[in-house]
PDB file of C-alpha atoms in Angstrom:
ATOM      1  CA  UNK A   1      99.811 163.049 136.991  1.00  0.00           C
ATOM      2  CA  UNK A   2     103.045 164.219 134.855  1.00  0.00           C
ATOM      3  CA  UNK A   3     102.193 166.823 133.046  1.00  0.00           C
ATOM      4  CA  UNK A   4     104.582 168.759 130.461  1.00  0.00           C
ATOM      5  CA  UNK A   5     103.630 172.514 129.077  1.00  0.00           C
ATOM      6  CA  UNK A   6     105.920 173.960 126.160  1.00  0.00           C
ATOM      7  CA  UNK A   7     106.400 177.384 126.142  1.00  0.00           C
ATOM      8  CA  UNK A   8     108.066 180.111 123.961  1.00  0.00           C
ATOM      9  CA  UNK A   9     107.757 182.310 120.726  1.00  0.00           C
ATOM     10  CA  UNK A  10     105.477 181.038 117.992  1.00  0.00           C
ATOM     11  CA  UNK A  11     107.102 183.095 115.121  1.00  0.00           C
ATOM     12  CA  UNK A  12     110.592 183.012 114.882  1.00  0.00           C
ATOM     13  CA  UNK A  13     112.735 184.858 111.961  1.00  0.00           C
ATOM     14  CA  UNK A  14     115.194 182.967 109.511  1.00  0.00           C
ATOM     15  CA  UNK A  15     118.558 182.629 110.826  1.00  0.00           C
ATOM     16  CA  UNK A  16     117.469 183.324 114.344  1.00  0.00           C
ATOM     17  CA  UNK A  17     117.388 180.431 117.158  1.00  0.00           C
ATOM     18  CA  UNK A  18     114.562 178.647 118.226  1.00  0.00           C
ATOM     19  CA  UNK A  19     113.795 178.661 122.101  1.00  0.00           C
ATOM     20  CA  UNK A  20     111.193 176.498 123.678  1.00  0.00           C
ATOM     21  CA  UNK A  21     111.139 175.595 127.402  1.00  0.00           C
ATOM     22  CA  UNK A  22     109.489 172.705 128.674  1.00  0.00           C
ATOM     23  CA  UNK A  23     108.165 172.912 132.421  1.00  0.00           C
ATOM     24  CA  UNK A  24     106.927 169.499 134.216  1.00  0.00           C
ATOM     25  CA  UNK A  25     104.867 168.842 136.790  1.00  0.00           C
ATOM     26  CA  UNK A  26     103.994 165.825 138.553  1.00  0.00           C
ATOM     27  CA  UNK A  27     107.248 164.559 138.101  1.00  0.00           C
ATOM     28  CA  UNK A  28     111.012 165.688 138.840  1.00  0.00           C
ATOM     29  CA  UNK A  29     113.527 166.009 136.060  1.00  0.00           C
ATOM     30  CA  UNK A  30     116.235 164.708 138.176  1.00  0.00           C
ATOM     31  CA  UNK A  31     114.974 161.869 139.980  1.00  0.00           C
ATOM     32  CA  UNK A  32     112.959 159.744 137.156  1.00  0.00           C
ATOM     33  CA  UNK A  33     114.297 156.691 135.257  1.00  0.00           C
ATOM     34  CA  UNK A  34     113.208 158.700 132.140  1.00  0.00           C
ATOM     35  CA  UNK A  35     114.673 160.459 129.074  1.00  0.00           C
ATOM     36  CA  UNK A  36     112.908 164.272 128.728  1.00  0.00           C
ATOM     37  CA  UNK A  37     112.671 164.505 124.895  1.00  0.00           C
ATOM     38  CA  UNK A  38     111.893 167.059 121.906  1.00  0.00           C
ATOM     39  CA  UNK A  39     109.587 165.628 119.018  1.00  0.00           C
ATOM     40  CA  UNK A  40     108.448 167.748 116.105  1.00  0.00           C
ATOM     41  CA  UNK A  41     105.897 167.512 113.438  1.00  0.00           C
ATOM     42  CA  UNK A  42     106.022 169.743 110.424  1.00  0.00           C
ATOM     43  CA  UNK A  43     102.363 170.584 108.618  1.00  0.00           C
ATOM     44  CA  UNK A  44     101.284 167.232 106.690  1.00  0.00           C
ATOM     45  CA  UNK A  45     104.484 165.072 107.726  1.00  0.00           C
ATOM     46  CA  UNK A  46     105.415 162.916 110.395  1.00  0.00           C
ATOM     47  CA  UNK A  47     106.631 163.068 114.148  1.00  0.00           C
ATOM     48  CA  UNK A  48     110.676 163.624 114.178  1.00  0.00           C
ATOM     49  CA  UNK A  49     112.767 163.284 116.998  1.00  0.00           C
ATOM     50  CA  UNK A  50     114.998 165.750 117.779  1.00  0.00           C
ATOM     51  CA  UNK A  51     116.895 164.837 121.032  1.00  0.00           C
ATOM     52  CA  UNK A  52     116.835 164.109 124.531  1.00  0.00           C
ATOM     53  CA  UNK A  53     118.317 165.162 128.251  1.00  0.00           C
ATOM     54  CA  UNK A  54     118.754 162.528 131.010  1.00  0.00           C
ATOM     55  CA  UNK A  55     118.448 163.253 134.605  1.00  0.00           C
ATOM     56  CA  UNK A  56     121.582 163.292 135.228  1.00  0.00           C
ATOM     57  CA  UNK A  57     122.072 166.048 132.308  1.00  0.00           C
ATOM     58  CA  UNK A  58     123.558 163.974 129.558  1.00  0.00           C
ATOM     59  CA  UNK A  59     122.306 164.748 126.038  1.00  0.00           C
ATOM     60  CA  UNK A  60     121.534 162.670 122.735  1.00  0.00           C
ATOM     61  CA  UNK A  61     120.567 164.506 119.162  1.00  0.00           C
ATOM     62  CA  UNK A  62     119.232 163.115 115.866  1.00  0.00           C
ATOM     63  CA  UNK A  63     122.258 163.391 113.687  1.00  0.00           C
ATOM     64  CA  UNK A  64     120.327 165.477 111.089  1.00  0.00           C
ATOM     65  CA  UNK A  65     119.748 168.103 113.591  1.00  0.00           C
ATOM     66  CA  UNK A  66     122.877 167.801 115.999  1.00  0.00           C
ATOM     67  CA  UNK A  67     124.635 170.694 114.837  1.00  0.00           C
ATOM     68  CA  UNK A  68     121.776 173.277 115.446  1.00  0.00           C
ATOM     69  CA  UNK A  69     120.290 171.335 118.585  1.00  0.00           C
ATOM     70  CA  UNK A  70     121.094 172.270 122.229  1.00  0.00           C
ATOM     71  CA  UNK A  71     118.773 170.550 125.043  1.00  0.00           C
ATOM     72  CA  UNK A  72     119.695 171.921 128.547  1.00  0.00           C
ATOM     73  CA  UNK A  73     117.697 172.204 131.927  1.00  0.00           C
ATOM     74  CA  UNK A  74     116.956 174.226 134.693  1.00  0.00           C
ATOM     75  CA  UNK A  75     116.666 171.867 137.851  1.00  0.00           C
ATOM     76  CA  UNK A  76     115.923 174.375 140.056  1.00  0.00           C
ATOM     77  CA  UNK A  77     112.604 174.860 137.864  1.00  0.00           C
ATOM     78  CA  UNK A  78     111.866 171.270 136.455  1.00  0.00           C
ATOM     79  CA  UNK A  79     112.650 172.707 133.072  1.00  0.00           C
ATOM     80  CA  UNK A  80     114.060 171.561 130.100  1.00  0.00           C
ATOM     81  CA  UNK A  81     114.503 173.688 127.167  1.00  0.00           C
ATOM     82  CA  UNK A  82     115.173 173.808 123.219  1.00  0.00           C
ATOM     83  CA  UNK A  83     117.596 175.604 121.231  1.00  0.00           C
ATOM     84  CA  UNK A  84     117.640 175.339 117.589  1.00  0.00           C
ATOM     85  CA  UNK A  85     119.583 177.628 115.948  1.00  0.00           C
ATOM     86  CA  UNK A  86     120.120 179.255 112.217  1.00  0.00           C
ATOM     87  CA  UNK A  87     116.321 178.152 111.694  1.00  0.00           C
ATOM     88  CA  UNK A  88     114.633 178.218 108.107  1.00  0.00           C
ATOM     89  CA  UNK A  89     111.225 177.842 107.193  1.00  0.00           C
ATOM     90  CA  UNK A  90     111.718 173.947 107.030  1.00  0.00           C
ATOM     91  CA  UNK A  91     111.805 174.373 110.720  1.00  0.00           C
ATOM     92  CA  UNK A  92     108.308 175.025 110.828  1.00  0.00           C
ATOM     93  CA  UNK A  93     106.228 172.759 113.411  1.00  0.00           C
ATOM     94  CA  UNK A  94     104.589 171.731 116.222  1.00  0.00           C
ATOM     95  CA  UNK A  95     107.110 171.117 118.574  1.00  0.00           C
ATOM     96  CA  UNK A  96     106.374 168.476 121.393  1.00  0.00           C
ATOM     97  CA  UNK A  97     108.387 168.033 124.759  1.00  0.00           C
ATOM     98  CA  UNK A  98     107.617 164.451 126.019  1.00  0.00           C
ATOM     99  CA  UNK A  99     108.877 162.073 128.689  1.00  0.00           C
ATOM    100  CA  UNK A 100     110.367 158.814 126.885  1.00  0.00           C
ATOM    101  CA  UNK A 101     111.650 155.525 128.198  1.00  0.00           C
ATOM    102  CA  UNK A 102     113.809 153.526 125.225  1.00  0.00           C
ATOM    103  CA  UNK A 103     111.668 153.983 122.234  1.00  0.00           C
ATOM    104  CA  UNK A 104     108.255 154.563 124.118  1.00  0.00           C
ATOM    105  CA  UNK A 105     106.970 157.978 124.927  1.00  0.00           C
ATOM    106  CA  UNK A 106     104.069 157.957 127.506  1.00  0.00           C
ATOM    107  CA  UNK A 107     103.409 161.891 128.275  1.00  0.00           C
ATOM    108  CA  UNK A 108     103.225 164.429 125.825  1.00  0.00           C
ATOM    109  CA  UNK A 109     102.982 168.117 126.193  1.00  0.00           C
ATOM    110  CA  UNK A 110     100.357 169.672 124.280  1.00  0.00           C
ATOM    111  CA  UNK A 111     102.613 170.898 121.531  1.00  0.00           C
ATOM    112  CA  UNK A 112     103.304 174.505 120.201  1.00  0.00           C
ATOM    113  CA  UNK A 113     103.533 176.084 116.753  1.00  0.00           C
ATOM    114  CA  UNK A 114     106.447 177.584 116.115  1.00  0.00           C
ATOM    115  CA  UNK A 115     106.295 179.313 112.614  1.00  0.00           C
ATOM    116  CA  UNK A 116     109.606 180.268 110.770  1.00  0.00           C
ATOM    117  CA  UNK A 117     108.964 183.045 108.732  1.00  0.00           C
ATOM    118  CA  UNK A 118     110.316 186.761 107.629  1.00  0.00           C
TER     119      UNK A 118
END
């Protein structure tokens, strides 16, 4: 029943900010007990957890990306967003939004490929 959908530009230039939005349906990001997370997978590599936002707006980030990552939410639209600044080609990946509880993810978006290139 819960569905997540990523949206945003598929191409970002180096040094710019990557911005993605996750739209959630079938559940409220303000009333559930889950974390709302961003995860990415570079081509040929494994999944990398980026960070999360809770139903109350608290955030947590991977130490390796904390300095460049910002997750926020728009409760009126039932959306949460990712902003990743100062991107390089190494940030090219399929980006997923997901619902998470502890270390388990039960719902994923389909993912969206973001390419960082000049």
